[in-house]
Short mmCIF file of C-alpha atoms in Angstrom, two decimals:
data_model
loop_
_atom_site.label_atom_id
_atom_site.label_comp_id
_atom_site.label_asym_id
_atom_site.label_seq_id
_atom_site.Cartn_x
_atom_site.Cartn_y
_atom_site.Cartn_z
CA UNK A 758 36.12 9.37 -15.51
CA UNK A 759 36.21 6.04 -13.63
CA UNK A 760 32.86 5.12 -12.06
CA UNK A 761 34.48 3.05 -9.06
CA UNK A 762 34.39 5.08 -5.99
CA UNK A 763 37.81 7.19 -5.33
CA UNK A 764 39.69 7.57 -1.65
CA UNK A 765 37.80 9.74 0.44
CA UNK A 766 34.25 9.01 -1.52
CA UNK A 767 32.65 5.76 -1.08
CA UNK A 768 29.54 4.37 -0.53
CA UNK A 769 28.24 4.42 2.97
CA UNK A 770 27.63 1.29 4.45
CA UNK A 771 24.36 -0.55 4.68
CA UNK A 772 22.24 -0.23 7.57
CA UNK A 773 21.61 -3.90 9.46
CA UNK A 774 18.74 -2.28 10.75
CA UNK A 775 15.87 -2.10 7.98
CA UNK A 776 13.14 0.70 8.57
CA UNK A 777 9.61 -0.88 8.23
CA UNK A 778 7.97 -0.31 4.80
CA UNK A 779 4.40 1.83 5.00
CA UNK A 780 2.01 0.35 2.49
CA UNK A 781 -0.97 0.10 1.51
CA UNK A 782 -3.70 1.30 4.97
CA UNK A 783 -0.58 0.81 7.24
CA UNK A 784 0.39 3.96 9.34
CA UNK A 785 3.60 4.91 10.95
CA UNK A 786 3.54 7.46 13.46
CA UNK A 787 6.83 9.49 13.42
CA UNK A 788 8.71 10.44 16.37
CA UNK A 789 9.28 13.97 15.63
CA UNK A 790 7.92 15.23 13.24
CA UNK A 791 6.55 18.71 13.87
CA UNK A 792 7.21 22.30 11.86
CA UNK A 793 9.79 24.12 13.71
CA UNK A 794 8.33 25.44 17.50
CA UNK A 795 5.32 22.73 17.93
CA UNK A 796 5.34 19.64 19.55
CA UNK A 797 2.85 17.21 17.82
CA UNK A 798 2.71 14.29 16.23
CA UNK A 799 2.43 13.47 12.51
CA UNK A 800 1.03 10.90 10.91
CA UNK A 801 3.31 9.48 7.87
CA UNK A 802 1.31 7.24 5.82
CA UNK A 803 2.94 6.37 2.65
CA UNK A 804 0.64 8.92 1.21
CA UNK A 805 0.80 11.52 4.04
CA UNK A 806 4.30 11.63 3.95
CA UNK A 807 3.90 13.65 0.67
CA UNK A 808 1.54 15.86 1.75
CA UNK A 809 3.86 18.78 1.75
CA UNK A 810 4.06 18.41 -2.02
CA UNK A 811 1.66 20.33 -4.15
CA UNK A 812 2.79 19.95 -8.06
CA UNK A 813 2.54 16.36 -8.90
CA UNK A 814 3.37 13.09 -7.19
CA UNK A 815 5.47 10.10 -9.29
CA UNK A 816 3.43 6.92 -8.24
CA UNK A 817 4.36 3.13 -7.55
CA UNK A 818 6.81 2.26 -10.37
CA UNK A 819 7.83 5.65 -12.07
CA UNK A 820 11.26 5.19 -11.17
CA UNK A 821 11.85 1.76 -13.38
CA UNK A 822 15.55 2.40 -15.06
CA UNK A 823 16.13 5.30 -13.28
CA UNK A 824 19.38 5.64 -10.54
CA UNK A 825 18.91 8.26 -8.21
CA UNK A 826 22.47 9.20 -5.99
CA UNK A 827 22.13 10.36 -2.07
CA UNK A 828 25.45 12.23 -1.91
CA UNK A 829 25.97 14.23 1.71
CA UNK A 830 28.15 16.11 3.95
CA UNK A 831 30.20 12.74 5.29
CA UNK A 832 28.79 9.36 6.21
CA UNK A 833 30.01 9.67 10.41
CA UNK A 834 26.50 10.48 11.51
CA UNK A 835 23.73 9.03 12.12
CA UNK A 836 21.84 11.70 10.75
CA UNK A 837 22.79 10.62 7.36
CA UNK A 838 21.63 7.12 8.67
CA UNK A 839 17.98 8.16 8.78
CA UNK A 840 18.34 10.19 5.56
CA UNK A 841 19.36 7.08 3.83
CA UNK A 842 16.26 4.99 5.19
CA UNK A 843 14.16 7.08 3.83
CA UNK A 844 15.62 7.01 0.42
CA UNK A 845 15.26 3.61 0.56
CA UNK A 846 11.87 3.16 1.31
CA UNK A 847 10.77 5.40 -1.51
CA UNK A 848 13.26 3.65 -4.05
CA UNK A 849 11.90 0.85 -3.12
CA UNK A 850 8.27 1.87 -3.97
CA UNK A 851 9.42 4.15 -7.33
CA UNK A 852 11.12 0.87 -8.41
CA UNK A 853 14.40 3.11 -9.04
CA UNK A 854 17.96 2.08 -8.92
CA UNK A 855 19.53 3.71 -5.36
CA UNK A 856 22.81 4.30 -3.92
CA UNK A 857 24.23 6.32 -1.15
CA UNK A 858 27.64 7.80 -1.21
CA UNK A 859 29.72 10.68 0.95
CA UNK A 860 33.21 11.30 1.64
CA UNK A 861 35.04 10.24 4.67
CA UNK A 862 34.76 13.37 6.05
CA UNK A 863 33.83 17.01 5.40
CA UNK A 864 35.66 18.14 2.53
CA UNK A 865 34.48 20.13 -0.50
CA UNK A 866 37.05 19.04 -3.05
CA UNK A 867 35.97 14.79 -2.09
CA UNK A 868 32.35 15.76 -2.02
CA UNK A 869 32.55 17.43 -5.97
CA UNK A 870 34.27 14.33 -6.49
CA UNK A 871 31.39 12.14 -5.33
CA UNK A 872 29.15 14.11 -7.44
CA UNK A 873 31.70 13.71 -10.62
CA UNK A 874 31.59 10.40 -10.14
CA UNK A 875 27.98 9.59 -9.78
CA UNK A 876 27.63 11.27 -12.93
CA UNK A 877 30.05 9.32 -14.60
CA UNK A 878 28.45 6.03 -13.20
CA UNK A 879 24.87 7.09 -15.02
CA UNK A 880 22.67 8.98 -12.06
CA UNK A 881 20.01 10.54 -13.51
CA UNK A 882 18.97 12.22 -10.34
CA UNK A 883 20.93 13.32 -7.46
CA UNK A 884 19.60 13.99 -3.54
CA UNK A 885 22.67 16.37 -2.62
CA UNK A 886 23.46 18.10 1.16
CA UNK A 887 26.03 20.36 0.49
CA UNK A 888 29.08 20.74 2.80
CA UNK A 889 29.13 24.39 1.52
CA UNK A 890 26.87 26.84 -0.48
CA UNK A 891 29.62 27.62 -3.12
CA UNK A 892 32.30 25.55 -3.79
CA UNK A 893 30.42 22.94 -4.69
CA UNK A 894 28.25 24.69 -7.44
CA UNK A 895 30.53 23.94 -10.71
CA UNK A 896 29.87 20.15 -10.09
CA UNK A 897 26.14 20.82 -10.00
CA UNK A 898 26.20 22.87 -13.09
CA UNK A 899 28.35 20.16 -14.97
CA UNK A 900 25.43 17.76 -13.58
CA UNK A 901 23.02 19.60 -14.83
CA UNK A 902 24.00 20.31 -18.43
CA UNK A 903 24.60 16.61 -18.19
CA UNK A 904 20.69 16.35 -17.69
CA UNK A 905 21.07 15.12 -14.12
CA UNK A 906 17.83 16.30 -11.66
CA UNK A 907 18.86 17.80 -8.56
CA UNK A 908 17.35 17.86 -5.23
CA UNK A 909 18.64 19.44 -2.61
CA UNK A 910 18.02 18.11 0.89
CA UNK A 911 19.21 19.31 4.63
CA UNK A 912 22.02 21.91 3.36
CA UNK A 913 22.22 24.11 0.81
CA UNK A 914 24.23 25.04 -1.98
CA UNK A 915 23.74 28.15 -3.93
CA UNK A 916 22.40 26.86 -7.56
CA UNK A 917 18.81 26.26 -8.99
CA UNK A 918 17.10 22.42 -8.16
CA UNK A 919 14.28 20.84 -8.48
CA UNK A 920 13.35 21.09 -5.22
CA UNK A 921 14.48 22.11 -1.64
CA UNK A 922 14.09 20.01 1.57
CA UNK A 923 15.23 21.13 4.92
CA UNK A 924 14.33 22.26 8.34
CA UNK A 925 14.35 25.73 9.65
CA UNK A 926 17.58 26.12 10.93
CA UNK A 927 17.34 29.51 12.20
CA UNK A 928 13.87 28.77 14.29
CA UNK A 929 15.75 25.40 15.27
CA UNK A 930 18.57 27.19 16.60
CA UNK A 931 16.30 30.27 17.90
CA UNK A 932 14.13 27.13 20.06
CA UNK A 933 17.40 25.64 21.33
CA UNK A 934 18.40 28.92 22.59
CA UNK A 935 14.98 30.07 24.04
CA UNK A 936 15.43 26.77 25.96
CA UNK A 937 19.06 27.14 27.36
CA UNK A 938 17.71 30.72 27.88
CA UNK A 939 15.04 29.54 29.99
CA UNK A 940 17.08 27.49 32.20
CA UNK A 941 19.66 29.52 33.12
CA UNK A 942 17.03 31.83 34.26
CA UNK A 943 15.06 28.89 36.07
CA UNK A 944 18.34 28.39 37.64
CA UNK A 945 18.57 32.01 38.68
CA UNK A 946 21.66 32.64 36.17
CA UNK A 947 21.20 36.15 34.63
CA UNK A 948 24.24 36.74 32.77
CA UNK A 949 27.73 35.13 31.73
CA UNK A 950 29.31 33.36 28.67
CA UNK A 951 28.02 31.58 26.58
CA UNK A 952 30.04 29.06 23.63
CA UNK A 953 28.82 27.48 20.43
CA UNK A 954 30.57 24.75 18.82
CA UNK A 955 30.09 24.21 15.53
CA UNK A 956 31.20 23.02 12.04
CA UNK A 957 32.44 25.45 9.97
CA UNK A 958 31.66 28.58 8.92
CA UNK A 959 30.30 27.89 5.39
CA UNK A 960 27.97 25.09 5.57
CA UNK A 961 24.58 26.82 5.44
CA UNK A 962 22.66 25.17 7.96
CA UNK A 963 24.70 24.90 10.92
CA UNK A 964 25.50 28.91 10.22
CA UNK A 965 22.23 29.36 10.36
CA UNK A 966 21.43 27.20 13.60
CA UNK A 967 24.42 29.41 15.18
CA UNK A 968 22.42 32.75 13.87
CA UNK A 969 19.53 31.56 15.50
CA UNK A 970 20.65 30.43 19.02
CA UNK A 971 22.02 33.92 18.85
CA UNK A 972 18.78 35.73 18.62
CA UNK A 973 17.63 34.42 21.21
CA UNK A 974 19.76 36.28 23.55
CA UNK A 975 19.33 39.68 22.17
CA UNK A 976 18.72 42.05 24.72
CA UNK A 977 19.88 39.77 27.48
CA UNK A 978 23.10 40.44 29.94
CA UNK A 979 25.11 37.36 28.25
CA UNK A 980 27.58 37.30 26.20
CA UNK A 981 27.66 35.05 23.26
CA UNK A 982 31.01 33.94 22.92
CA UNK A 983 32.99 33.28 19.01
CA UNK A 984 32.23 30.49 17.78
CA UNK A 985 34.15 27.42 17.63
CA UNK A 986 34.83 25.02 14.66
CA UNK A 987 35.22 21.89 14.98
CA UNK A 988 34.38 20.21 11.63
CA UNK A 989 31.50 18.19 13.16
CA UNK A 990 33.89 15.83 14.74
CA UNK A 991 32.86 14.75 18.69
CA UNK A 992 36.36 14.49 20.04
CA UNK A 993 37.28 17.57 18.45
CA UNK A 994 34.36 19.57 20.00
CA UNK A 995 34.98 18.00 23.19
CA UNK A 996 38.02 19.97 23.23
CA UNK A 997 36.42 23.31 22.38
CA UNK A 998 33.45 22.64 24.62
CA UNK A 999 35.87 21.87 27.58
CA UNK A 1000 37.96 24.90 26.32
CA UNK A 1001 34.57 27.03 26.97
CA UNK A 1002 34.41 25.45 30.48
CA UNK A 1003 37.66 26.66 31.20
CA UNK A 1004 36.31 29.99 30.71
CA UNK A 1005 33.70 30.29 32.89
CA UNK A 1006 30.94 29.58 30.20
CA UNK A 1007 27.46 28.80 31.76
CA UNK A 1008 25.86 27.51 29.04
CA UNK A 1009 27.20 25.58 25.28
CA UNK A 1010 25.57 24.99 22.46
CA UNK A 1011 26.63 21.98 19.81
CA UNK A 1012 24.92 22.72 16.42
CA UNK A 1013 25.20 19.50 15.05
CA UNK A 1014 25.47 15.72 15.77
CA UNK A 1015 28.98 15.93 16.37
CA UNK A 1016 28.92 18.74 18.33
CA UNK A 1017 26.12 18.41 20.21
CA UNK A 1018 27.87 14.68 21.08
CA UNK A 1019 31.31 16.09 22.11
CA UNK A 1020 29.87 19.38 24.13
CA UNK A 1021 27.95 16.90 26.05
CA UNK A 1022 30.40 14.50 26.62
CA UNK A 1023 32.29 17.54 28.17
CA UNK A 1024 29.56 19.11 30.15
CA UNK A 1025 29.67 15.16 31.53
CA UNK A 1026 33.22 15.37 32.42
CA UNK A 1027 32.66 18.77 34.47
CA UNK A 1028 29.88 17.08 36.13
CA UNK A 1029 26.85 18.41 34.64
CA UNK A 1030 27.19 22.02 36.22
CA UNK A 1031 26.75 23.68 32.37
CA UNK A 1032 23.38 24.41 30.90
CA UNK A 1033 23.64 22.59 27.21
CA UNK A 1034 21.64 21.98 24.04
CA UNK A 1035 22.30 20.77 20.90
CA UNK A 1036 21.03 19.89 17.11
CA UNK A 1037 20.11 16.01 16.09
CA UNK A 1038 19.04 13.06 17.15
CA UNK A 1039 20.90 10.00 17.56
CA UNK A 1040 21.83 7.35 20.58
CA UNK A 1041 24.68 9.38 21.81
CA UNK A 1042 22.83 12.48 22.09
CA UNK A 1043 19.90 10.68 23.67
CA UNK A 1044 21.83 9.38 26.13
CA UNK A 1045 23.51 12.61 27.06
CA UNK A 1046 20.15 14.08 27.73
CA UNK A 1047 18.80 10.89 29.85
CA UNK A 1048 22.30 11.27 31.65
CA UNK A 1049 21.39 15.08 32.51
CA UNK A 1050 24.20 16.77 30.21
CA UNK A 1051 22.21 17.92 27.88
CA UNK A 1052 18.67 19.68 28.58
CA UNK A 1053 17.43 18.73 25.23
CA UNK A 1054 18.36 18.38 21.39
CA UNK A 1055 16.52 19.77 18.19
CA UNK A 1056 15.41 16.48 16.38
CA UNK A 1057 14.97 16.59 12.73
CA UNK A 1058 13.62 14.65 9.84
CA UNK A 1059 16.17 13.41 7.28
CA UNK A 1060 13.90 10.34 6.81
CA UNK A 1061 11.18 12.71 5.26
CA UNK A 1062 13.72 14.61 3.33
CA UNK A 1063 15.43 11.79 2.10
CA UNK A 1064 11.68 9.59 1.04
CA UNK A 1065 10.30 12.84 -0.38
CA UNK A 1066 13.04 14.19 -2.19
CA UNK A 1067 12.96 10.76 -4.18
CA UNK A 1068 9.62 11.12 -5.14
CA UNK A 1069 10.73 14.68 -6.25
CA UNK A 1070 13.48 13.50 -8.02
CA UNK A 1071 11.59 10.99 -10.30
CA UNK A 1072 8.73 13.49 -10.54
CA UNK A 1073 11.15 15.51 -12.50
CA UNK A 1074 12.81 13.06 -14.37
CA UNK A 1075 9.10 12.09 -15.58
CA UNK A 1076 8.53 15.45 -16.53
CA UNK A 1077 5.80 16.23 -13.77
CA UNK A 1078 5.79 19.60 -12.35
CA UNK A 1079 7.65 19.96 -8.57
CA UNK A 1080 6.05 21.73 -6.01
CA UNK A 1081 6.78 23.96 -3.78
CA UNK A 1082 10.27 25.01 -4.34
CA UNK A 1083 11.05 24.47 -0.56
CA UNK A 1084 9.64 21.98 1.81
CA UNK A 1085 9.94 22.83 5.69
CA UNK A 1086 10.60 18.69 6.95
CA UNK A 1087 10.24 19.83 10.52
CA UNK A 1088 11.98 20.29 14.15
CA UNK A 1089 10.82 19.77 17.33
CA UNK A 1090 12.76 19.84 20.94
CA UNK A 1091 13.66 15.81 23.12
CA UNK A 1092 13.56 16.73 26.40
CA UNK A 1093 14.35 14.00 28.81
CA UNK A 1094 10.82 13.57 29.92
CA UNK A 1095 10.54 12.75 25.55
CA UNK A 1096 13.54 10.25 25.43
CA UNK A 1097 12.70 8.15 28.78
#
């Protein structure tokens, strides 16, 4: 198979904006960078960062001839962004050979194509976020028996890795809804509709965020509408979140980047009078929230899933045992009072 990137999977482009290394006594404090429901700070020394990890560590160096491949959902977000800094960073320490690549959009059959090819282009590790949990599980298995590591990071697909990193989507969705839920009752609103937007109804975490936003209105007098798809694309949500304004909704929910961006672009349009959350950080979704269309957003880590599933990755390939199976990289809530 060719190793030159086909149509549809290519490598994402490089960020002009370099994250600053941590070395040595240097400490970077993190944004956001809680477990799901607190609200702290956490300190990400070089070292710290890896605390989660309890098998062993690969050190300084232990990734010399090694190329490790950051394939995810699509390259549009800036989610993805942030995962790919922190991949960089730690390939930068390891000493390994890096490259990020993702199709153009969200597509199974170009995302098994991405990982075909970075097999056939030498990876010997791969970070993978899977755009669903099954149809992409051949291409693993082909990876594997090729003697590829795989990490798994954000998303899940359902065959055996090395490791696991991700945030709780269901207690990230479950906080977003507790917060709309709290509004609408600040705001003396004690039933109605209520829409999600969302990707699609296989990728695991998103279904999961939607499961969770759920629960938090059991027992309530509102009525969680069906779901929406819109395959993560803002202008395409816009449309379904305006399409739940038409219906009387009192409250949206956008459970990703995409989503969150186009429901509150549309909550905008109707001039703020919706309650609305949504899932990821990024400057459009900050600026909804500062602009009062959005109450708040679940902010996650890809830059810790994306630094410490390197070090994961080369731990493997160096034969050192991985541990634990599954890290929890945090979610917290930006309010506006966070993001002024």
């Amino acid at each position: 198979m060719a190793s030159a990137a086909i149509a549809g999977c290519s490598s994402a482009p490089e960020e002009t904006e370099v994250q600053a290394k941590t070395t040595g006594a240097e400490t970077k404090k993190s944004e956001e960078t809680t477990s799901a429901g607190e609200n702290e700070e956490k300190d990400t020394t070089k070292n710290n960062m890896l605390a989660a990890q309890t098998g062993d560590i690969a050190k300084m160096g232990d990734g010399k001839g090694q190329k490790v491949v950051l394939i995810t959902i699509d390259s549009m977000d800036q989610h993805w962004v942030n995962m790919d800094k922190g991949c960089k960073l730690a390939a930068e320490e390891l000493g390994c050979e890096y490259k990020w690549i993702a199709p153009d959009v969200k597509d199974d059959a170009k995302q098994i194509e991405c990982v075909n090819n970075a097999v056939a282009d030498g990876a010997t590790a791969l970070l993978v976020a899977a755009n669903g949990p099954d149809a992409i599980t051949a291409a693993l298995q082909e990876a594997d028996e090729a003697g590829v590591k795989i990490v798994q990071v954000d998303s899940f697909a359902n065959y055996p890795c090395v490791q696991k990193l991700g945030t709780d989507n269901r207690a990230a969705g479950k906080m977003a809804g507790e917060m709309v839920l709290k509004e609408l009752e600040a705001k003396g609103i004690k039933e109605g509709k209520i829409g999600i937007v969302s990707v699609n109804a296989a990728t695991t975490s998103t279904v999961d965020r939607d499961e969770g936003f759920r629960s938090a209105f059991e027992g309530t007098a509102y009525e969680i509408l069906e779901t929406q798809y819109a395959d993560g694309d803002a202008a395409k949500s816009k449309d379904a979140a305006a399409n739940f304004i038409s219906q009387g909704c009192v409250a949206l929910f956008g459970a990703n980047e995409g989503s969150c961006v186009g429901v509150g672009n549309a909550v905008a349009e109707d001039g703020n009078n919706i309650i609305a959350a949504g899932m990821d950080k990024s400057d459009a979704v900050i600026q909804l929230i500062k602009d009062g269309a959005l109450i708040c957003t679940m902010a996650q880590n890809p830059d810790i899933m994306g630094y410490e599933g390197m070090y994961a990755a080369i731990t493997a390939i160096n034969g050192g045992t991985v541990a634990p199976e599954y890290i929890d990289t945090g979610v917290s809530a930006l309010t506006v009072d966070k993001v002024q």
